[in-house]
Coordinates of C-alpha atoms (C1' of nucleotides) in Angstrom, one line a residue:
Chain A
M1 CA -39.2 2.1 -8.8
D2 CA -40.5 1.0 -5.5
E3 CA -39.4 1.8 -2.0
L4 CA -36.5 -0.7 -2.2
D5 CA -35.1 1.0 -5.3
R6 CA -35.3 4.4 -3.6
R7 CA -33.5 3.2 -0.5
I8 CA -30.7 1.7 -2.7
L9 CA -30.4 5.0 -4.6
D10 CA -30.2 7.0 -1.4
I11 CA -27.3 4.8 -0.2
L12 CA -25.5 5.1 -3.6
R13 CA -26.0 8.8 -3.7
R14 CA -24.3 9.1 -0.3
D15 CA -21.5 6.7 -1.3
A16 CA -21.5 5.0 -4.7
R17 CA -18.7 2.7 -3.6
T18 CA -20.9 1.0 -1.0
P19 CA -20.6 -2.8 -1.7
N20 CA -23.8 -4.5 -2.8
T21 CA -23.4 -6.8 0.1
E22 CA -23.5 -3.9 2.5
I23 CA -26.4 -2.3 0.8
A24 CA -28.2 -5.6 0.9
A25 CA -27.6 -5.9 4.6
E26 CA -28.8 -2.4 5.2
V27 CA -32.1 -2.7 3.2
G28 CA -32.7 -6.3 4.3
T29 CA -32.2 -8.3 1.1
S30 CA -29.6 -10.3 -0.7
E31 CA -26.5 -9.2 -2.7
G32 CA -28.0 -10.6 -5.9
T33 CA -31.2 -8.6 -5.6
V34 CA -29.2 -5.4 -5.1
R35 CA -27.1 -6.2 -8.1
N36 CA -30.1 -7.0 -10.3
R37 CA -31.8 -3.8 -9.2
V38 CA -28.8 -1.5 -9.7
E39 CA -28.3 -3.0 -13.1
R40 CA -31.9 -2.5 -14.0
L41 CA -31.8 1.1 -12.7
V42 CA -28.8 1.8 -14.9
D43 CA -30.6 0.2 -17.9
E44 CA -33.7 2.2 -17.3
G45 CA -31.6 5.4 -17.1
V46 CA -32.6 6.2 -13.6
I47 CA -28.9 6.0 -12.7
E48 CA -27.3 8.0 -15.4
R49 CA -23.8 7.2 -14.3
F50 CA -21.5 6.5 -11.4
T51 CA -19.3 9.5 -10.9
I52 CA -17.3 11.6 -8.4
A53 CA -17.9 15.0 -7.0
T54 CA -14.7 17.0 -7.1
R55 CA -13.4 20.2 -5.7
T56 CA -10.3 20.6 -7.8
G57 CA -10.0 24.3 -7.2
N58 CA -10.9 26.4 -4.2
L59 CA -13.7 28.4 -5.7
K60 CA -17.2 27.4 -6.6
A61 CA -19.6 29.7 -8.2
M62 CA -23.0 30.0 -9.8
V63 CA -23.2 31.9 -13.0
E64 CA -26.8 32.9 -13.9
V65 CA -27.1 33.6 -17.6
T66 CA -29.8 35.4 -19.5
V67 CA -30.0 34.6 -23.3
A68 CA -31.8 36.5 -26.0
V69 CA -35.5 35.5 -26.5
D70 CA -35.0 34.0 -29.9
V71 CA -32.3 31.6 -28.9
D72 CA -32.6 27.9 -28.3
T73 CA -31.4 27.5 -24.7
N74 CA -30.7 23.8 -25.4
D75 CA -28.0 24.6 -27.9
V76 CA -26.4 27.1 -25.5
S77 CA -26.6 24.7 -22.6
E78 CA -25.0 21.9 -24.6
L79 CA -22.2 24.2 -25.6
M80 CA -21.5 25.5 -22.1
A81 CA -21.5 22.0 -20.7
E82 CA -18.3 21.4 -22.6
W83 CA -16.6 24.4 -21.1
K84 CA -13.7 23.9 -18.7
D85 CA -14.5 24.1 -15.0
V86 CA -18.3 23.8 -15.6
D87 CA -19.8 21.1 -13.5
F88 CA -23.5 21.5 -14.3
V89 CA -25.6 23.4 -16.7
W90 CA -29.2 24.0 -15.6
Q91 CA -31.9 25.4 -17.7
V92 CA -34.1 27.1 -15.1
S93 CA -37.4 29.0 -14.8
G94 CA -37.4 32.5 -13.5
E95 CA -35.6 35.7 -14.5
E96 CA -32.5 34.1 -15.9
D97 CA -32.5 31.2 -18.3
I98 CA -29.4 29.1 -17.5
V99 CA -27.4 28.5 -14.4
L100 CA -23.8 27.3 -14.6
V101 CA -22.3 25.6 -11.6
V102 CA -18.6 26.2 -11.7
D103 CA -15.6 24.7 -9.9
A104 CA -12.5 26.7 -10.8
A105 CA -9.0 27.1 -9.5
D106 CA -9.2 30.8 -8.7
T107 CA -11.1 34.0 -9.3
R108 CA -9.3 34.5 -12.6
A109 CA -10.6 31.2 -13.9
V110 CA -14.1 32.2 -12.9
N111 CA -13.6 35.5 -14.5
D112 CA -12.4 33.9 -17.8
L113 CA -15.5 31.8 -17.8
I114 CA -17.8 34.8 -17.2
T115 CA -16.0 36.7 -20.0
R116 CA -16.4 33.8 -22.3
A117 CA -20.1 33.7 -21.5
R118 CA -20.6 37.4 -22.0
E119 CA -18.8 37.3 -25.3
H120 CA -21.2 34.7 -26.6
D121 CA -23.6 36.4 -29.1
D122 CA -26.7 34.8 -27.6
V123 CA -26.0 35.8 -24.0
K124 CA -27.6 39.0 -22.9
S125 CA -26.3 39.2 -19.3
T126 CA -24.7 37.2 -16.5
K127 CA -24.9 37.4 -12.8
T128 CA -22.4 35.6 -10.7
R129 CA -22.7 34.3 -7.1
L130 CA -19.8 32.8 -5.3
I131 CA -20.6 29.7 -3.4
L132 CA -19.1 30.5 0.0
D133 CA -20.0 27.3 1.7
E134 CA -21.6 24.0 0.6
R135 CA -23.4 21.4 2.7
I136 CA -24.4 18.0 1.3
S137 CA -27.3 16.1 2.8
Chain B
M1 CA -2.1 17.2 -8.3
D2 CA -0.1 16.2 -11.3
E3 CA -1.0 14.9 -14.7
L4 CA -1.5 11.3 -13.4
D5 CA -4.0 12.5 -10.8
R6 CA -5.9 14.4 -13.4
R7 CA -6.1 11.4 -15.7
I8 CA -7.3 9.2 -12.8
L9 CA -10.0 11.9 -12.0
D10 CA -11.1 12.0 -15.6
I11 CA -11.6 8.2 -15.7
L12 CA -13.5 8.3 -12.4
R13 CA -15.7 11.1 -13.5
R14 CA -16.7 9.1 -16.5
D15 CA -17.3 5.9 -14.5
A16 CA -16.5 5.9 -10.8
R17 CA -16.9 2.1 -10.7
T18 CA -13.8 1.5 -12.9
P19 CA -11.6 -0.9 -11.0
N20 CA -8.2 0.4 -9.9
T21 CA -6.6 -2.4 -11.9
E22 CA -8.2 -1.1 -15.1
I23 CA -7.4 2.5 -14.3
A24 CA -3.8 1.4 -13.7
A25 CA -3.6 -0.3 -17.0
E26 CA -5.1 2.7 -18.8
V27 CA -2.7 5.3 -17.3
G28 CA 0.3 2.9 -17.2
T29 CA 1.0 2.3 -13.6
S30 CA 0.1 -0.3 -10.9
E31 CA -3.1 -1.0 -9.0
G32 CA -1.4 0.1 -5.7
T33 CA -0.4 3.5 -7.1
V34 CA -3.9 4.2 -8.3
R35 CA -5.3 3.1 -4.9
N36 CA -2.8 5.3 -3.0
R37 CA -3.6 8.3 -5.2
V38 CA -7.4 8.0 -5.1
E39 CA -7.1 7.7 -1.3
R40 CA -5.0 10.8 -1.1
L41 CA -7.3 12.7 -3.4
V42 CA -10.2 11.8 -1.1
D43 CA -8.2 12.8 2.0
E44 CA -7.3 16.1 0.4
G45 CA -10.9 16.7 -0.5
V46 CA -10.3 16.9 -4.2
I47 CA -12.7 14.0 -4.5
E48 CA -15.6 15.1 -2.3
R49 CA -17.5 11.8 -2.7
F50 CA -18.4 9.0 -4.9
T51 CA -21.9 9.3 -6.0
I52 CA -24.5 8.6 -8.8
A53 CA -26.1 11.0 -11.2
T54 CA -29.8 10.1 -11.3
R55 CA -32.7 11.0 -13.5
T56 CA -35.6 9.9 -11.3
G57 CA -38.2 11.7 -13.2
N58 CA -38.3 13.9 -10.1
L59 CA -38.6 17.6 -10.0
K60 CA -35.5 19.5 -9.3
A61 CA -35.5 23.1 -8.2
M62 CA -33.4 25.8 -6.7
V63 CA -34.8 27.7 -3.8
E64 CA -33.1 31.0 -3.2
V65 CA -33.5 32.1 0.4
T66 CA -33.0 35.5 2.0
V67 CA -32.5 35.6 5.8
A68 CA -32.7 38.4 8.2
V69 CA -29.5 40.5 8.6
D70 CA -28.9 39.5 12.3
V71 CA -29.0 35.8 11.6
D72 CA -26.1 33.3 11.4
T73 CA -26.5 31.8 8.0
N74 CA -24.4 28.8 9.1
D75 CA -27.0 27.8 11.6
V76 CA -29.8 28.1 9.0
S77 CA -27.8 26.2 6.4
E78 CA -27.0 23.4 8.8
L79 CA -30.7 23.1 9.7
M80 CA -31.9 23.1 6.1
A81 CA -29.3 20.5 5.0
E82 CA -31.2 18.0 7.1
W83 CA -34.5 18.6 5.4
K84 CA -36.0 15.9 3.2
D85 CA -35.4 16.3 -0.6
V86 CA -32.6 18.9 -0.1
D87 CA -29.5 17.8 -2.0
F88 CA -27.2 20.8 -1.4
V89 CA -27.2 23.9 0.7
W90 CA -25.1 26.7 -0.6
Q91 CA -24.3 29.9 1.2
V92 CA -23.8 32.4 -1.7
S93 CA -22.8 35.9 -2.3
G94 CA -25.3 38.2 -4.0
E95 CA -28.9 39.3 -3.3
E96 CA -30.0 36.1 -1.6
D97 CA -28.0 34.4 1.1
I98 CA -28.7 30.7 0.8
V99 CA -29.5 28.5 -2.2
L100 CA -31.1 25.1 -1.7
V101 CA -30.8 22.5 -4.5
V102 CA -33.9 20.3 -4.2
D103 CA -34.8 17.0 -5.8
A104 CA -38.4 16.2 -5.0
A105 CA -41.0 13.7 -6.1
D106 CA -43.5 16.3 -7.3
T107 CA -44.6 20.0 -7.1
R108 CA -46.4 19.4 -3.9
A109 CA -43.2 18.2 -2.2
V110 CA -41.3 21.3 -3.5
N111 CA -44.1 23.5 -2.3
D112 CA -44.0 21.9 1.2
L113 CA -40.3 22.7 1.3
I114 CA -40.8 26.3 0.3
T115 CA -43.6 26.6 2.9
R116 CA -41.3 25.2 5.5
A117 CA -38.6 27.7 4.6
R118 CA -41.0 30.6 4.7
E119 CA -42.4 29.6 8.0
H120 CA -38.9 29.7 9.5
D121 CA -38.5 32.9 11.6
D122 CA -35.2 33.9 10.2
V123 CA -36.2 33.6 6.6
K124 CA -37.3 36.9 5.0
S125 CA -38.1 35.7 1.5
T126 CA -37.7 32.8 -0.9
K127 CA -37.5 32.7 -4.7
T128 CA -37.9 29.4 -6.5
R129 CA -36.6 28.3 -9.9
L130 CA -37.5 25.0 -11.4
I131 CA -34.6 23.2 -13.0
L132 CA -36.0 22.3 -16.3
D133 CA -33.0 20.5 -17.7
E134 CA -29.6 19.4 -16.3
R135 CA -26.4 18.7 -18.2
I136 CA -23.4 17.3 -16.5
S137 CA -19.9 17.8 -17.9
Chain C
dA1 C1' 29.0 7.6 -0.8
dG2 C1' 25.3 7.1 2.5
dC3 C1' 20.8 8.2 4.1
dC4 C1' 16.1 9.7 4.1
dG5 C1' 11.3 9.9 2.6
dA6 C1' 7.7 9.9 -0.6
dG7 C1' 6.0 7.3 -4.0
dT8 C1' 5.7 2.9 -6.3
dT9 C1' 5.6 -2.0 -6.8
dA10 C1' 4.8 -6.9 -5.4
dC11 C1' 2.1 -10.4 -3.5
dG12 C1' -0.8 -13.2 -0.5
dA13 C1' -5.3 -12.8 2.0
dA14 C1' -9.8 -11.0 2.4
dA15 C1' -13.8 -9.2 0.3
dT16 C1' -16.6 -8.3 -3.5
dT17 C1' -18.5 -9.1 -7.9
dC18 C1' -20.1 -12.2 -11.3
dG19 C1' -22.4 -16.1 -13.7
dT20 C1' -25.8 -19.3 -13.3
dA21 C1' -29.0 -22.5 -11.5
dA22 C1' -32.4 -23.4 -8.1
dT23 C1' -36.3 -21.4 -5.6
dC24 C1' -40.1 -18.5 -4.5
dG25 C1' -44.6 -16.0 -5.1
dG26 C1' -48.1 -14.4 -7.5
dT27 C1' -51.4 -15.1 -11.3
dA28 C1' -53.8 -16.7 -15.2
dA29 C1' -55.6 -20.9 -17.5
dG30 C1' -57.4 -25.4 -17.5
Chain D
dC1 C1' -58.0 -27.0 -7.0
dT2 C1' -54.2 -27.9 -9.7
dT3 C1' -50.9 -26.7 -13.0
dA4 C1' -48.0 -23.9 -15.8
dC5 C1' -45.5 -19.9 -16.2
dC6 C1' -43.0 -15.6 -15.4
dG7 C1' -40.3 -12.3 -13.1
dA8 C1' -37.9 -11.6 -9.0
dT9 C1' -35.1 -13.4 -5.5
dT10 C1' -31.7 -16.4 -3.4
dA11 C1' -27.7 -19.5 -3.2
dC12 C1' -23.2 -20.7 -4.2
dG13 C1' -18.7 -21.5 -6.4
dA14 C1' -15.5 -19.0 -9.5
dA15 C1' -13.3 -14.9 -11.0
dT16 C1' -12.0 -10.5 -10.0
dT17 C1' -11.0 -6.7 -7.1
dT18 C1' -9.6 -4.6 -3.0
dC19 C1' -6.7 -4.5 0.9
dG20 C1' -2.7 -4.8 4.1
dT21 C1' 2.0 -4.8 4.2
dA22 C1' 6.7 -5.2 3.1
dA23 C1' 10.2 -4.5 -0.2
dC24 C1' 12.0 -1.6 -3.6
dT25 C1' 13.2 2.8 -6.3
dC26 C1' 14.8 7.2 -7.0
dG27 C1' 15.4 11.9 -6.1
dG28 C1' 17.4 15.3 -3.0
dC29 C1' 20.4 16.3 0.9
dT30 C1' 24.4 16.0 4.1

DNA sequence: AGCCGAGTTACGAAATTCGTAATCGGTAAG
DNA sequence: CTTACCGATTACGAATTTCGTAACTCGGCT
């Protein structure tokens, strides 16, 4: 993981469809080197996967979840990651334990999700923030 | 946004490098149709961008920022989106106003960022959560 | 029936990716 | 100092994919 790797990653984060040839030109090396390095980064797990960021609905939200003290947050996270409309599940430090990043069709879908969370036995409380605006660097 | 679109999105979410030809074969249509639809989905903003999910070994964090009441949060967001290590800037509802999603090399880099935020005149307070674990759906 | 328009298909050209062999640069051993 | 070696890089032709564009299909509408 040297400077060249980081520059390649930055470009791919911005647009994962950038051709190797174009990346190579930008960072000043050859297509083959970019190809080798990207392949290595995938093998090493630095690049977990190539994916798309979607906004299928109109509403994004963060749902901050507090679970009971005797609960394994890993298990709860794993479960919630499978839920519909959930993009990310973060285990976080601080007052709450888990943050869900949600992309839903409407407020009802968000509400369904919160309801589902609150109905879970291990969940003590939830706090929801609507994401009113998003900027990507 | 019909069933075909959704199937294409599912495939791209799993692997955004899947060739259109392969997607076409999988969903039972032609390369051109997949190409047209992906292009439309990008235009409509359903696909926000093609990107990579990385596990750099870096430190991820959420920095929740409260700004003064008489401040335009749009301006502050725009500014912070340019800061190094900041992946997302969200304007959110709730107690705090802005949430920064940060991916930094180490705790010092995160601390620098928090310091920079706190030194900003319009920022009243910050609250930081480390992201200890991330799951992607 | 005839027409229109959005979506789909077809196909040759351009660009990209891929496989592989040659080359380079650094380093440890003789 | 030379040689051998190894991983990384480069070079290049072949295979594959993407791209531009024109033809086609199939509803709905008059």
